[in-house]
GROMACS .gro file of C-alpha atoms in nm:
model
  144
    1UNK     CA    1   8.787   8.465  14.142
    2UNK     CA    2   9.066   8.656  14.304
    3UNK     CA    3   9.427   8.656  14.198
    4UNK     CA    4   9.560   8.731  14.535
    5UNK     CA    5   9.797   8.494  14.707
    6UNK     CA    6   9.554   8.412  14.980
    7UNK     CA    7   9.274   8.316  14.738
    8UNK     CA    8   9.162   7.955  14.698
    9UNK     CA    9   9.293   7.764  14.404
   10UNK     CA   10   9.097   7.557  14.170
   11UNK     CA   11   9.191   7.192  14.152
   12UNK     CA   12   9.386   7.079  13.846
   13UNK     CA   13   9.168   6.898  13.593
   14UNK     CA   14   9.442   6.635  13.531
   15UNK     CA   15   9.482   6.546  13.895
   16UNK     CA   16   9.264   6.301  14.074
   17UNK     CA   17   9.039   6.461  14.335
   18UNK     CA   18   9.155   6.214  14.605
   19UNK     CA   19   9.516   6.334  14.588
   20UNK     CA   20   9.584   6.641  14.790
   21UNK     CA   21   9.830   6.891  14.652
   22UNK     CA   22  10.188   6.815  14.769
   23UNK     CA   23  10.322   7.045  15.028
   24UNK     CA   24  10.653   7.204  14.945
   25UNK     CA   25  10.939   7.091  15.164
   26UNK     CA   26  11.054   7.353  15.410
   27UNK     CA   27  11.395   7.497  15.338
   28UNK     CA   28  11.660   7.412  15.594
   29UNK     CA   29  11.727   7.698  15.829
   30UNK     CA   30  12.081   7.831  15.857
   31UNK     CA   31  12.186   7.849  16.217
   32UNK     CA   32  12.451   8.112  16.272
   33UNK     CA   33  12.699   8.025  16.543
   34UNK     CA   34  12.766   8.293  16.797
   35UNK     CA   35  13.114   8.425  16.873
   36UNK     CA   36  13.278   8.235  17.158
   37UNK     CA   37  13.337   8.432  17.472
   38UNK     CA   38  13.681   8.486  17.620
   39UNK     CA   39  13.614   8.224  17.883
   40UNK     CA   40  13.519   7.972  17.613
   41UNK     CA   41  13.827   8.056  17.406
   42UNK     CA   42  14.053   7.992  17.704
   43UNK     CA   43  13.929   7.632  17.729
   44UNK     CA   44  14.048   7.371  17.480
   45UNK     CA   45  13.822   7.072  17.534
   46UNK     CA   46  13.842   7.110  17.909
   47UNK     CA   47  14.210   7.212  17.913
   48UNK     CA   48  14.282   7.569  18.007
   49UNK     CA   49  14.485   7.762  17.751
   50UNK     CA   50  14.715   7.878  18.030
   51UNK     CA   51  14.830   7.517  18.084
   52UNK     CA   52  14.952   7.518  17.723
   53UNK     CA   53  15.079   7.874  17.685
   54UNK     CA   54  15.281   7.904  18.007
   55UNK     CA   55  15.511   7.604  17.934
   56UNK     CA   56  15.548   7.724  17.575
   57UNK     CA   57  15.660   8.069  17.692
   58UNK     CA   58  15.894   7.906  17.947
   59UNK     CA   59  16.046   7.695  17.671
   60UNK     CA   60  16.101   8.000  17.449
   61UNK     CA   61  16.259   8.196  17.732
   62UNK     CA   62  16.482   7.899  17.812
   63UNK     CA   63  16.597   7.896  17.450
   64UNK     CA   64  16.678   8.267  17.465
   65UNK     CA   65  16.879   8.215  17.784
   66UNK     CA   66  17.065   7.922  17.626
   67UNK     CA   67  17.158   8.130  17.320
   68UNK     CA   68  17.279   8.418  17.539
   69UNK     CA   69  17.493   8.184  17.753
   70UNK     CA   70  17.652   8.034  17.442
   71UNK     CA   71  17.720   8.382  17.304
   72UNK     CA   72  17.879   8.485  17.634
   73UNK     CA   73  18.102   8.175  17.627
   74UNK     CA   74  18.210   8.254  17.272
   75UNK     CA   75  18.286   8.615  17.366
   76UNK     CA   76  18.494   8.497  17.663
   77UNK     CA   77  18.692   8.256  17.445
   78UNK     CA   78  18.750   8.530  17.187
   79UNK     CA   79  18.877   8.766  17.458
   80UNK     CA   80  19.115   8.495  17.588
   81UNK     CA   81  19.246   8.437  17.236
   82UNK     CA   82  19.305   8.811  17.185
   83UNK     CA   83  19.489   8.827  17.519
   84UNK     CA   84  19.709   8.532  17.420
   85UNK     CA   85  19.784   8.703  17.085
   86UNK     CA   86  19.880   9.028  17.260
   87UNK     CA   87  20.105   8.839  17.503
   88UNK     CA   88  20.274   8.658  17.213
   89UNK     CA   89  20.334   8.989  17.033
   90UNK     CA   90  20.483   9.139  17.350
   91UNK     CA   91  20.712   8.834  17.387
   92UNK     CA   92  20.821   8.868  17.024
   93UNK     CA   93  20.908   9.236  17.072
   94UNK     CA   94  21.097   9.161  17.394
   95UNK     CA   95  21.293   8.880  17.225
   96UNK     CA   96  21.381   9.105  16.929
   97UNK     CA   97  21.517   9.366  17.172
   98UNK     CA   98  21.727   9.101  17.347
   99UNK     CA   99  21.851   8.973  17.009
  100UNK     CA  100  21.949   9.325  16.896
  101UNK     CA  101  22.136   9.378  17.223
  102UNK     CA  102  22.323   9.046  17.189
  103UNK     CA  103  22.396   9.123  16.824
  104UNK     CA  104  22.550   9.456  16.926
  105UNK     CA  105  22.763   9.284  17.188
  106UNK     CA  106  22.890   9.031  16.933
  107UNK     CA  107  22.982   9.306  16.686
  108UNK     CA  108  23.169   9.498  16.957
  109UNK     CA  109  23.362   9.186  17.065
  110UNK     CA  110  23.454   9.105  16.704
  111UNK     CA  111  23.569   9.462  16.644
  112UNK     CA  112  23.794   9.460  16.951
  113UNK     CA  113  23.940   9.112  16.890
  114UNK     CA  114  24.000   9.150  16.517
  115UNK     CA  115  24.068   9.522  16.511
  116UNK     CA  116  23.783   9.598  16.274
  117UNK     CA  117  23.630   9.940  16.235
  118UNK     CA  118  23.272   9.995  16.130
  119UNK     CA  119  23.205  10.228  15.841
  120UNK     CA  120  23.009  10.534  15.937
  121UNK     CA  121  22.649  10.518  15.828
  122UNK     CA  122  22.649  10.875  15.698
  123UNK     CA  123  22.965  10.829  15.488
  124UNK     CA  124  22.789  10.634  15.214
  125UNK     CA  125  22.760  10.789  14.870
  126UNK     CA  126  22.523  10.685  14.597
  127UNK     CA  127  22.616  10.667  14.230
  128UNK     CA  128  22.378  10.837  13.988
  129UNK     CA  129  22.353  10.692  13.640
  130UNK     CA  130  22.325  10.951  13.358
  131UNK     CA  131  22.009  10.930  13.145
  132UNK     CA  132  22.196  10.845  12.826
  133UNK     CA  133  22.359  10.545  12.994
  134UNK     CA  134  22.030  10.399  13.108
  135UNK     CA  135  21.879  10.114  12.913
  136UNK     CA  136  21.512  10.068  12.837
  137UNK     CA  137  21.329   9.743  12.912
  138UNK     CA  138  21.400   9.488  12.641
  139UNK     CA  139  21.716   9.670  12.526
  140UNK     CA  140  22.053   9.494  12.545
  141UNK     CA  141  22.307   9.661  12.774
  142UNK     CA  142  22.610   9.831  12.623
  143UNK     CA  143  22.937   9.672  12.714
  144UNK     CA  144  23.175   9.939  12.579
   0.00000   0.00000   0.00000
């Protein structure tokens, strides 16, 4: 008797001779799917990918254009506000010049009508307080 795999087997003594040995069930085969081609990837159940991608890209570009238009509007409004501010500052400076001129005219008229003389601006003298006469914070002033 041979022990090789192809050798005949002896029947089991516990098994009835009418029963044939059970055949082992075949293992299920694993079928590997192949990679889809580019043409197959561009079809989504009969719908071309281009019919989906092109409107999506158009929608994104439309959103970018909308954001840029809104930003341009905001920049324009900001520039108008800055221009209005600069015009208001120029008006304020012009009105201050007119007020100073009118104030000078009023002082001249009062001086001529009432005979007043203005003190010269350079004739002012300042009084210096000696260090010993100065008081520290929290100290009561001397009265005599």
